[in-house]
PDB file of C-alpha atoms in Angstrom:
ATOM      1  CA  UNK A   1     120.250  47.933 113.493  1.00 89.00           C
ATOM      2  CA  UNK A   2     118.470  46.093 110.264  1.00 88.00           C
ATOM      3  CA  UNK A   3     119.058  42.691 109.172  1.00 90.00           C
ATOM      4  CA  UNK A   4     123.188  43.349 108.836  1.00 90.00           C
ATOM      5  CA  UNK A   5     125.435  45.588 110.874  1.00 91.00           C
ATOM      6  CA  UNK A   6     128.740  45.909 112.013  1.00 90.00           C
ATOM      7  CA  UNK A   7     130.291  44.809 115.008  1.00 91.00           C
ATOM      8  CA  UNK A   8     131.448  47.840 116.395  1.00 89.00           C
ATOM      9  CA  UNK A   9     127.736  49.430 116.124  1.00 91.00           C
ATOM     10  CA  UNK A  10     126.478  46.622 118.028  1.00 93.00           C
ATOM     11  CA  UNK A  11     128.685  47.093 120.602  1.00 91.00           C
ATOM     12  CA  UNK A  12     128.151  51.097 121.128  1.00 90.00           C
ATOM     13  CA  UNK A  13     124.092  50.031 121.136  1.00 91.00           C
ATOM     14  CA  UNK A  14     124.567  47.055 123.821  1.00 90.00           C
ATOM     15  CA  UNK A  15     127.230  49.246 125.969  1.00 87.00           C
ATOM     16  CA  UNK A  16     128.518  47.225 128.970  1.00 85.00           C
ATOM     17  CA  UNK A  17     131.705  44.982 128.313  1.00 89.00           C
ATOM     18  CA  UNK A  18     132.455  44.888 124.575  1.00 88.00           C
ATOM     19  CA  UNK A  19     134.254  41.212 125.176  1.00 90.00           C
ATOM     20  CA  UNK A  20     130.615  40.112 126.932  1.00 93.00           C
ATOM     21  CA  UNK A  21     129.272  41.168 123.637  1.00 92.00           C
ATOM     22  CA  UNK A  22     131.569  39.546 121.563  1.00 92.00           C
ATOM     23  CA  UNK A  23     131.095  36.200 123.447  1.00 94.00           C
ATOM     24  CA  UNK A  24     127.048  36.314 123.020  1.00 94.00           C
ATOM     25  CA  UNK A  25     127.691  37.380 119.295  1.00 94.00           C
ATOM     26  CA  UNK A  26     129.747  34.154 118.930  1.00 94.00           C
ATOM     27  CA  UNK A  27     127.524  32.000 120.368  1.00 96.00           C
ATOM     28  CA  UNK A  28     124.381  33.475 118.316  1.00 95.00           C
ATOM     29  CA  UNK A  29     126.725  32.846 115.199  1.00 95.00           C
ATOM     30  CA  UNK A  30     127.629  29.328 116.804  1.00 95.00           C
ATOM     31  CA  UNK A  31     123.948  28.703 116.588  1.00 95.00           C
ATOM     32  CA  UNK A  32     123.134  30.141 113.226  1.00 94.00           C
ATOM     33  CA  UNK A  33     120.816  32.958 114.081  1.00 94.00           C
ATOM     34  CA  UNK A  34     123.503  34.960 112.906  1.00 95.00           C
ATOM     35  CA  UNK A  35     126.085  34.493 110.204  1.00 94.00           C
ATOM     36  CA  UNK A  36     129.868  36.888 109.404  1.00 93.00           C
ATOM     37  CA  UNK A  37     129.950  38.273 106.249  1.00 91.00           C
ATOM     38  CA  UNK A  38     133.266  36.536 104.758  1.00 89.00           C
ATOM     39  CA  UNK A  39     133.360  37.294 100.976  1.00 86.00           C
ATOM     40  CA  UNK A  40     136.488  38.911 100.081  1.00 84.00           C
ATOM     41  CA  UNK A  41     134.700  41.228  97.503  1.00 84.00           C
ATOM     42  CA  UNK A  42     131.722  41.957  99.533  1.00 83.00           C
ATOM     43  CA  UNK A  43     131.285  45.693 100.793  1.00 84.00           C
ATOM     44  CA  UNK A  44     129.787  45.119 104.120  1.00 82.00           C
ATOM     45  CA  UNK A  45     132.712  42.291 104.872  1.00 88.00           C
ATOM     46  CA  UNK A  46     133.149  41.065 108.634  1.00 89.00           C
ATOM     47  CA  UNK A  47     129.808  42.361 108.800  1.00 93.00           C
ATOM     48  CA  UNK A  48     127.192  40.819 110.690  1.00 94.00           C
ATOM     49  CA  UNK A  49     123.568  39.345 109.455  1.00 95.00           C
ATOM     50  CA  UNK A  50     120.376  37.564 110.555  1.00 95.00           C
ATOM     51  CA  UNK A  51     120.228  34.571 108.413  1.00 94.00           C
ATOM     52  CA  UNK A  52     116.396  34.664 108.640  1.00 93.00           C
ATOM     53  CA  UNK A  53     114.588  38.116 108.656  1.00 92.00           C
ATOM     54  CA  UNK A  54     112.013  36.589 111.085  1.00 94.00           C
ATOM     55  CA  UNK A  55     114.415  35.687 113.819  1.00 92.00           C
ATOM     56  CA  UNK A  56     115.161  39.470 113.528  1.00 93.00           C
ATOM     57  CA  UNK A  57     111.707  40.106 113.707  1.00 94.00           C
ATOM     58  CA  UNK A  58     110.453  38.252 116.170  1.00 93.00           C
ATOM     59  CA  UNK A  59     113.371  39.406 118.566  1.00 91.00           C
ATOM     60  CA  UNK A  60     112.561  42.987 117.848  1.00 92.00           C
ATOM     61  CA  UNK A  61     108.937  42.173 118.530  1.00 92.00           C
ATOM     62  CA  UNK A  62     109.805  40.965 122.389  1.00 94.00           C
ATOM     63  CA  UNK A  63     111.332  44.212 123.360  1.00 94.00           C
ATOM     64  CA  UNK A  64     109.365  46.098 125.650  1.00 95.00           C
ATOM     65  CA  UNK A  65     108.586  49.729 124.249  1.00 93.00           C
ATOM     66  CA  UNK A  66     110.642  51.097 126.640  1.00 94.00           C
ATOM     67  CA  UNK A  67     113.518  49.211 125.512  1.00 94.00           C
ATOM     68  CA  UNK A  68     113.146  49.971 122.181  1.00 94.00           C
ATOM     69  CA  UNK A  69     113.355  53.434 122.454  1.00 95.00           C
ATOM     70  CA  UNK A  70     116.558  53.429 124.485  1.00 94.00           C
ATOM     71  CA  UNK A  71     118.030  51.065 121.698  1.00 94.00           C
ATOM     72  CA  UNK A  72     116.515  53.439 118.555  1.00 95.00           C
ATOM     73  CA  UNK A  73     118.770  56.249 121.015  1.00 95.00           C
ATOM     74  CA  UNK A  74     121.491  54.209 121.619  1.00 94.00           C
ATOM     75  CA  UNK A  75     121.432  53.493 117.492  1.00 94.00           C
ATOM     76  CA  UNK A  76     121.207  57.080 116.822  1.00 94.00           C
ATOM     77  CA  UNK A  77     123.905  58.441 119.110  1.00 93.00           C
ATOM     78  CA  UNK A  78     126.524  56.021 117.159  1.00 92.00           C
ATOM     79  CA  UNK A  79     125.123  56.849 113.777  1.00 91.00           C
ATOM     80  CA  UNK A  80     125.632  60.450 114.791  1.00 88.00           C
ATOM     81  CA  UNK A  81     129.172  60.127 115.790  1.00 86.00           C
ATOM     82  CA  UNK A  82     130.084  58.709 113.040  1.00 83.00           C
ATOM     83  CA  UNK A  83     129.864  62.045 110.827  1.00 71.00           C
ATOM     84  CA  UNK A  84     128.975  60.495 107.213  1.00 74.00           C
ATOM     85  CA  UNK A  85     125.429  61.786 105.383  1.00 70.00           C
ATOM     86  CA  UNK A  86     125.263  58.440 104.225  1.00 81.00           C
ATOM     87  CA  UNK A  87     123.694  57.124 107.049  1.00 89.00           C
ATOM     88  CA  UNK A  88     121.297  60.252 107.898  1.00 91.00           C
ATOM     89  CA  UNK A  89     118.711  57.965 106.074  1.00 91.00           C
ATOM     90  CA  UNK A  90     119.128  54.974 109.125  1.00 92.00           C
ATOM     91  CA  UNK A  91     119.603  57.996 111.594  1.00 93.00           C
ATOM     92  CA  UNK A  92     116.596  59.146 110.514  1.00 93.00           C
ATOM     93  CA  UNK A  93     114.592  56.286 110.867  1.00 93.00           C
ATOM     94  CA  UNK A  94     115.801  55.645 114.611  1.00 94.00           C
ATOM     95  CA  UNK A  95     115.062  59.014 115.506  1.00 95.00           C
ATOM     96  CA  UNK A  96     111.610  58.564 114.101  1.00 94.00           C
ATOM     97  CA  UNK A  97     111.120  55.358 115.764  1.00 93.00           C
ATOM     98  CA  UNK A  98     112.164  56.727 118.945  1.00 94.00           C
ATOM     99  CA  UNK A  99     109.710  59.430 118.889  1.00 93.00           C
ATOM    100  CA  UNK A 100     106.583  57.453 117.479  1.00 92.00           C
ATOM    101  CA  UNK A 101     107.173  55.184 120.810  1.00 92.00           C
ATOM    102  CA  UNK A 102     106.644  57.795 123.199  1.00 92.00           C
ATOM    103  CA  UNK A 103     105.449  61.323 121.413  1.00 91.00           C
ATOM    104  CA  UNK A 104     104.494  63.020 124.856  1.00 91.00           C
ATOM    105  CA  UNK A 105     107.710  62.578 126.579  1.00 91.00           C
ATOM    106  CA  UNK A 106     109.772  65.200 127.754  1.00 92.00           C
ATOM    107  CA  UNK A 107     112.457  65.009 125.101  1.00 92.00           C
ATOM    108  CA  UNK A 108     110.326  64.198 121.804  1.00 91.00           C
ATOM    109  CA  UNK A 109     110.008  67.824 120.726  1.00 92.00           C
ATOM    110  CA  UNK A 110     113.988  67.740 120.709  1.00 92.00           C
ATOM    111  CA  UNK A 111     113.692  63.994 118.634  1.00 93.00           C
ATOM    112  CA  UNK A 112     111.369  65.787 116.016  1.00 93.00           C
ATOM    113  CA  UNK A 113     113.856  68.556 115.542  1.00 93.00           C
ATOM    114  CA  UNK A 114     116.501  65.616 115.107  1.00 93.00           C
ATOM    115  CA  UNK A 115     114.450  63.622 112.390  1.00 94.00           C
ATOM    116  CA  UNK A 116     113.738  66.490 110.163  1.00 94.00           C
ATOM    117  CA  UNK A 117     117.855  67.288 110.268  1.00 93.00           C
ATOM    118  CA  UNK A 118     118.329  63.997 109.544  1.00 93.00           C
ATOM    119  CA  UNK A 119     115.536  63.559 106.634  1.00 95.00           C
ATOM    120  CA  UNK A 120     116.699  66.745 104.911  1.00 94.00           C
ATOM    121  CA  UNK A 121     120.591  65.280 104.929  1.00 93.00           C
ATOM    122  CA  UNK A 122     118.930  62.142 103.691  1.00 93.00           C
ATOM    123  CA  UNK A 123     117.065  64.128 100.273  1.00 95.00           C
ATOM    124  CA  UNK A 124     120.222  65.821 100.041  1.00 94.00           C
ATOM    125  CA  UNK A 125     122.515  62.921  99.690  1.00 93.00           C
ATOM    126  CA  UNK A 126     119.574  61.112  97.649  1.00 94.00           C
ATOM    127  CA  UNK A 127     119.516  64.068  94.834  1.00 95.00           C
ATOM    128  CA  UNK A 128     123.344  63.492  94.716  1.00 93.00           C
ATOM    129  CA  UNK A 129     123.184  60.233  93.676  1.00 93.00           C
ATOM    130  CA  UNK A 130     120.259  61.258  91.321  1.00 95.00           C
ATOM    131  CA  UNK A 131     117.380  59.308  92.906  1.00 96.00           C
ATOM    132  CA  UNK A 132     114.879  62.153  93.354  1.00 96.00           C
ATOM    133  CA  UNK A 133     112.090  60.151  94.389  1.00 96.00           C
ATOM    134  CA  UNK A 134     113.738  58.910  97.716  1.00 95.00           C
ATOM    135  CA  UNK A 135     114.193  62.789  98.098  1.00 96.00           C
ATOM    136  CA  UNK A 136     111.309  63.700  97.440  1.00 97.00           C
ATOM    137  CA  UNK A 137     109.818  60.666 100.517  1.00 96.00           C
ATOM    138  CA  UNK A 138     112.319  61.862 102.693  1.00 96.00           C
ATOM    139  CA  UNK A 139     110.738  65.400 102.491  1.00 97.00           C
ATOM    140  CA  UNK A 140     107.280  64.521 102.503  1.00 96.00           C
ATOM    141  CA  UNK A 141     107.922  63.052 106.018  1.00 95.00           C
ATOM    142  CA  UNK A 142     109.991  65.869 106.794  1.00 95.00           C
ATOM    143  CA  UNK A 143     106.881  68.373 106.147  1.00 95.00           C
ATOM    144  CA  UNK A 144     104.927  66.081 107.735  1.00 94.00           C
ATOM    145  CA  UNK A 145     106.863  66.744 111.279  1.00 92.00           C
ATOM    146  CA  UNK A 146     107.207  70.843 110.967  1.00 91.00           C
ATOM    147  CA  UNK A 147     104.766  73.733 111.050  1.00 87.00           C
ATOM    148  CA  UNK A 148     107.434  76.013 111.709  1.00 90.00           C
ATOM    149  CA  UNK A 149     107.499  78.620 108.889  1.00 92.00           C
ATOM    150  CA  UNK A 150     110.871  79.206 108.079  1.00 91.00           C
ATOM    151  CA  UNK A 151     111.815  75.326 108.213  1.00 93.00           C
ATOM    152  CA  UNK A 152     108.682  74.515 106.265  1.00 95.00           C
ATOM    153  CA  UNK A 153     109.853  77.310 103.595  1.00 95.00           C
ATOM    154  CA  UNK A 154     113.193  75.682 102.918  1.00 95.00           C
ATOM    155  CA  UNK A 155     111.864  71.630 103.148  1.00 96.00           C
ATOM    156  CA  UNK A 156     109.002  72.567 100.646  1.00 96.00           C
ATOM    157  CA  UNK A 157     111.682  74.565  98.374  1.00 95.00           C
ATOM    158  CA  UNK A 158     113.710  71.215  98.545  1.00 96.00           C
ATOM    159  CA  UNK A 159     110.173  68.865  98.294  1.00 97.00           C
ATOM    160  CA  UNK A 160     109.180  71.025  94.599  1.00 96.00           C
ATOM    161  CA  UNK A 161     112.834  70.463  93.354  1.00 96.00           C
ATOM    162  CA  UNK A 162     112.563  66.825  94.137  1.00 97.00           C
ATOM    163  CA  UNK A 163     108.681  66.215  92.871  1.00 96.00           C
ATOM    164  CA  UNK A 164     109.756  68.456  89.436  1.00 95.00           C
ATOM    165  CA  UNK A 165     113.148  66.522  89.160  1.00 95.00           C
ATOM    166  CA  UNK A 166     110.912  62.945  89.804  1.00 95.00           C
ATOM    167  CA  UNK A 167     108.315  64.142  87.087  1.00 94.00           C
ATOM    168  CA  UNK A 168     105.485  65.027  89.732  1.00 96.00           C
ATOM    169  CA  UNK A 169     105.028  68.086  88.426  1.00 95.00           C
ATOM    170  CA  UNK A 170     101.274  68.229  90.287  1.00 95.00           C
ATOM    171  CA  UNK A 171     103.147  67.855  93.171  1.00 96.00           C
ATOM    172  CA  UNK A 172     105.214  70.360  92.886  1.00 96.00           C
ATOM    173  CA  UNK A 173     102.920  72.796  91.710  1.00 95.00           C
ATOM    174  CA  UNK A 174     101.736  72.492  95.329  1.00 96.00           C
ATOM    175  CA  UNK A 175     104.647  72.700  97.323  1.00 97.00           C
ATOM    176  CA  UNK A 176     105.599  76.194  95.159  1.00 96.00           C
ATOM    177  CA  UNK A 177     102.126  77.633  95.652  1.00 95.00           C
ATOM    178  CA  UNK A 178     102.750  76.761  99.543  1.00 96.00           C
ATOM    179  CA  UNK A 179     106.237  78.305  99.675  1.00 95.00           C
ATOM    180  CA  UNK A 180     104.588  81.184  97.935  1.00 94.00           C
ATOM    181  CA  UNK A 181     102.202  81.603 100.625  1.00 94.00           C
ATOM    182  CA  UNK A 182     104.919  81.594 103.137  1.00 94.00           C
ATOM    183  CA  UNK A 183     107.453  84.084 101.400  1.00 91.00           C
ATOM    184  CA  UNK A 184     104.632  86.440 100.897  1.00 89.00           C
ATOM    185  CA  UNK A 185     103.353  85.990 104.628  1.00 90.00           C
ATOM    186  CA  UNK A 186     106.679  86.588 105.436  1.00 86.00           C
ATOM    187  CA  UNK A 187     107.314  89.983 103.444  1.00 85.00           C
ATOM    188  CA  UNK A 188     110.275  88.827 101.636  1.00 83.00           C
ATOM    189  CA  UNK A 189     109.445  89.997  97.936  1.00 79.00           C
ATOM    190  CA  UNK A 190     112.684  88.356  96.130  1.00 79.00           C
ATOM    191  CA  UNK A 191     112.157  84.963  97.430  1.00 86.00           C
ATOM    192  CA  UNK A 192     108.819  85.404  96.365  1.00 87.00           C
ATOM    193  CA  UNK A 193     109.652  86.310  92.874  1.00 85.00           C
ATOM    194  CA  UNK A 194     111.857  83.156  92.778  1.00 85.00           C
ATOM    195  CA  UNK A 195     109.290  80.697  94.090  1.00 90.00           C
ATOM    196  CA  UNK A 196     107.180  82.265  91.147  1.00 87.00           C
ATOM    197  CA  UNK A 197     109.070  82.075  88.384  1.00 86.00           C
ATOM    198  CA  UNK A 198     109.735  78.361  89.623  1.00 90.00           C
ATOM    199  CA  UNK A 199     105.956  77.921  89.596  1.00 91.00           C
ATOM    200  CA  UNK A 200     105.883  79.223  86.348  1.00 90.00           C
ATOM    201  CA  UNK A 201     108.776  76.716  84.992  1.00 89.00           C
ATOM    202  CA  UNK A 202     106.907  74.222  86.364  1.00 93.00           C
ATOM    203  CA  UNK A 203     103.573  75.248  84.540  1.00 92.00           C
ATOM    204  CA  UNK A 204     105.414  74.880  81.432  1.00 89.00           C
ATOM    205  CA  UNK A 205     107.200  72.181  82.026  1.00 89.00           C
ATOM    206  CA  UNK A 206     103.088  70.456  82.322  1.00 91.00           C
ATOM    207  CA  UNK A 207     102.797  72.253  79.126  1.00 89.00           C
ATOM    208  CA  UNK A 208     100.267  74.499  81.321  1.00 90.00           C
ATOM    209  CA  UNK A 209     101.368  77.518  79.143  1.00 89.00           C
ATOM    210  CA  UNK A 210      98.451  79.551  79.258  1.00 89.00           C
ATOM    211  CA  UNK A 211      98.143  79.654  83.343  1.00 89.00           C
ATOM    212  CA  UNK A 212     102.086  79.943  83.708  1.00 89.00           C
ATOM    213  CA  UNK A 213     101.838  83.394  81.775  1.00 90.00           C
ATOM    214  CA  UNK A 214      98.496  84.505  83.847  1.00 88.00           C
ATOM    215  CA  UNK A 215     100.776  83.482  86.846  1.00 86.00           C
ATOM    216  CA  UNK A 216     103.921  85.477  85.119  1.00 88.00           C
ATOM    217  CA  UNK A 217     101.954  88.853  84.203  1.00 87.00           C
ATOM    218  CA  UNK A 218      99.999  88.694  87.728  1.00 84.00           C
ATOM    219  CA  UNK A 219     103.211  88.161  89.669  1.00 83.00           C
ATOM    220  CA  UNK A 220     106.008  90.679  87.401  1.00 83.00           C
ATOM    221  CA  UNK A 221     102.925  93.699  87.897  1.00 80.00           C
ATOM    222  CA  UNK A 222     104.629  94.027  91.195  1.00 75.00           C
ATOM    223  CA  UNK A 223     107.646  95.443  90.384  1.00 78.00           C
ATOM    224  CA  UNK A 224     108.172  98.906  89.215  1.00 73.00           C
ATOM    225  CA  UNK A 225     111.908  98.263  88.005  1.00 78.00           C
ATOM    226  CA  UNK A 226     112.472  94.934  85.894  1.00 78.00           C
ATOM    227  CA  UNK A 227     115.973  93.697  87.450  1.00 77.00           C
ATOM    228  CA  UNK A 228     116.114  95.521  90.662  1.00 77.00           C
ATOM    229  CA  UNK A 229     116.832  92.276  91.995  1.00 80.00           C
ATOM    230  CA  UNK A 230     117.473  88.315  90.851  1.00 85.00           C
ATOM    231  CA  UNK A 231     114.508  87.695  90.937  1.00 83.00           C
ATOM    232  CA  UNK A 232     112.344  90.017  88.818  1.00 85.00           C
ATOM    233  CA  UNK A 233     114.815  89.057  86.252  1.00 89.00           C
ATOM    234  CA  UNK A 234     113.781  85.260  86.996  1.00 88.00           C
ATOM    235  CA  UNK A 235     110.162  86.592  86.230  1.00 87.00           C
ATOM    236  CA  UNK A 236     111.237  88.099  83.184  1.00 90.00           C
ATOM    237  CA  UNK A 237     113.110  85.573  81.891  1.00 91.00           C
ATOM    238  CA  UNK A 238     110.112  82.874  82.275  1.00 88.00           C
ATOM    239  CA  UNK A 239     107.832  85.173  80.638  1.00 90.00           C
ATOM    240  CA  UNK A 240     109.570  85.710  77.696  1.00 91.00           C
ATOM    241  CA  UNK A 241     109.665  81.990  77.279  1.00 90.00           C
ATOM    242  CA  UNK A 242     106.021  81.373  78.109  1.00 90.00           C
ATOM    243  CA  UNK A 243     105.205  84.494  75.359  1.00 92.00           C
ATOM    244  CA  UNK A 244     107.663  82.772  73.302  1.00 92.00           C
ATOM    245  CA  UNK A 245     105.481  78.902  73.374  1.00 89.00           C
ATOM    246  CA  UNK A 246     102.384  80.882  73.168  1.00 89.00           C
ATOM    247  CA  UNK A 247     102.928  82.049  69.475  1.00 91.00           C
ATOM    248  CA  UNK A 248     103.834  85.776  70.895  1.00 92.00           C
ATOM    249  CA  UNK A 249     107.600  85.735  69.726  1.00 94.00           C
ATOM    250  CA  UNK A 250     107.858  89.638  69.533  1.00 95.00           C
ATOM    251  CA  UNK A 251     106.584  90.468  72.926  1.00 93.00           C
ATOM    252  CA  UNK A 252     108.838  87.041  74.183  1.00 93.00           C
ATOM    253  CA  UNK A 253     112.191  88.702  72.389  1.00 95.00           C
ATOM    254  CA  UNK A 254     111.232  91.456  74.094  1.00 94.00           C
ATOM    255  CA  UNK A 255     111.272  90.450  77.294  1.00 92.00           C
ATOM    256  CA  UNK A 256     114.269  88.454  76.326  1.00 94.00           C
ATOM    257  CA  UNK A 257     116.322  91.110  76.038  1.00 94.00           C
ATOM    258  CA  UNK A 258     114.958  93.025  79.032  1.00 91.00           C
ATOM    259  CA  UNK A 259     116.222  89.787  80.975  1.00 92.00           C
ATOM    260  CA  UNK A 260     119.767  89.331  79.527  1.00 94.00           C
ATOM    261  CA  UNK A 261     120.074  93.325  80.082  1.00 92.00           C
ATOM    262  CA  UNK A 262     119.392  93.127  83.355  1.00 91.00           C
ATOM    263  CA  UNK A 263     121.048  89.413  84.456  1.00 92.00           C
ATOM    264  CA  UNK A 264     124.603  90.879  82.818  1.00 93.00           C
ATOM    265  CA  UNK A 265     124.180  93.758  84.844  1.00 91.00           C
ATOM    266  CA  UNK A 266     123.775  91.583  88.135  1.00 90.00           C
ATOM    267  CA  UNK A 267     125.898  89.409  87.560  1.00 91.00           C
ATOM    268  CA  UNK A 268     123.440  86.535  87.240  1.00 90.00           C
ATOM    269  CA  UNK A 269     125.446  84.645  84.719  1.00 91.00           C
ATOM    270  CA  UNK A 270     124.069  81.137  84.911  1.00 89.00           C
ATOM    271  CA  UNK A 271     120.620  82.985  84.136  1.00 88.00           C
ATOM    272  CA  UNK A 272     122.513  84.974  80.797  1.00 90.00           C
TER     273      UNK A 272
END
């Protein structure tokens, strides 16, 4: 459960008699392997903690591996119950334990599906609180567990977001040119069109503004009618801002206006 938990989570982990537990908790606190969290202004208060991180260590380091996975399950079960994104990142990690301890048994296909849940609630709750390179971690172990298209589609959509927003804009040059592989493989043109003109924000974001309006003209060539859909309008609007920081501010207006035409007819008013 980490170096501090609460009682009540050590008690759905242990199962059995909860006033058993309470007595061996005493006497562990008794002997100062464990301590109560008492401050009045402390967040985790009445919580429990190893005073030493090597007792903790070297307890978790007798358990046999069977044991360990049953206790990473037990762990996960309660975290699940207990309905708050907050502590997908912990659920996460348990689920991942679980699985790296026995990755042929018959249940770990079902523990992968788990962990990737669990790491995508974790990036999601990390870009809330605006720290996009746990995020973007969360989702690079998240890709690292799926092959499965449509999944893979949505983590790497989330994985770019997170590498752009933690100024790894390599990185998410390569996540976008993957998603683009997979919407295209997939026949499904708009989300296509989106992932490009993403690519292309990216591009010149790296100041890359040459190859982001060869990416632009290759990709809007595709489409007979310039805001039959959100995103061809996305397209145009990116390449009338590339045009416009390459010097061309005639053919960039131009495109401009093509964009705004076409986004107030959608209905696309963030993009207006």
């Amino acid at each position: 459960l980490g170096r501090r938990f609460a009682p009540d989570a050590l008690a759905a982990v242990v199962g059995g008699s909860p006033s058993v537990t309470r007595a061996r908790t005493e006497s562990l606190v008794r002997r100062e392997l464990l301590a109560i969290d008492e401050e009045r202004a402390s967040p985790g208060r009445g919580e429990l903690v190893f005073v030493q991180d090597l007792v903790r260590e070297v307890a978790y380091g007798t358990l046999a591996r069977t044991k360990r996975r049953a206790l990473h399950l037990a762990a996960a079960r309660y975290l699940e119950g207990t309905e708050n994104d907050r502590v997908a990142e912990s659920l996460a990690g348990h689920l991942l334990q679980a699985h790296a301890l026995a990755p042929a048994a018959a249940d770990a296909e079902r523990l992968r599906r788990r962990a990737v849940a669990a790491l995508r609630r974790a990036a999601q709750e990390a870009m809330r609180l605006h720290v996009p390179e746990r995020a973007l971690a969360h989702l690079e172990r998240s890709l690292d567990l799926t092959g499965e298209p449509h999944q893979r589609a949505v983590l790497l959509e989330g994985a770019a977001l997170a590498a752009r927003s933690s100024a790894r804009l390599d990185l998410a040059e390569r996540h976008l040119r993957e998603l683009i592989d997979l919407r295209e493989a997939g026949d499904l043109a708009q989300e296509t069109s989106r992932a490009r003109a993403e690519l292309a924000s990216v591009l010149l974001m790296a100041q890359r503004n040459e190859r982001a309006l060869a990416e632009l003209m290759s990709a809007i060539e595709a489409f007979d009618d310039i805001g039959a859909d959100a995103g061809s309008v996305e397209l145009a609007a990116q390449l009338a801002r590339a045009l416009v920081l390459v010097g061309d501010d005639a053919s960039g207006l131009e495109w401009a206006d093509r964009a705004l035409d076409a986004a107030t007819r959608l209905g696309l008013e963030p993009l207006a």
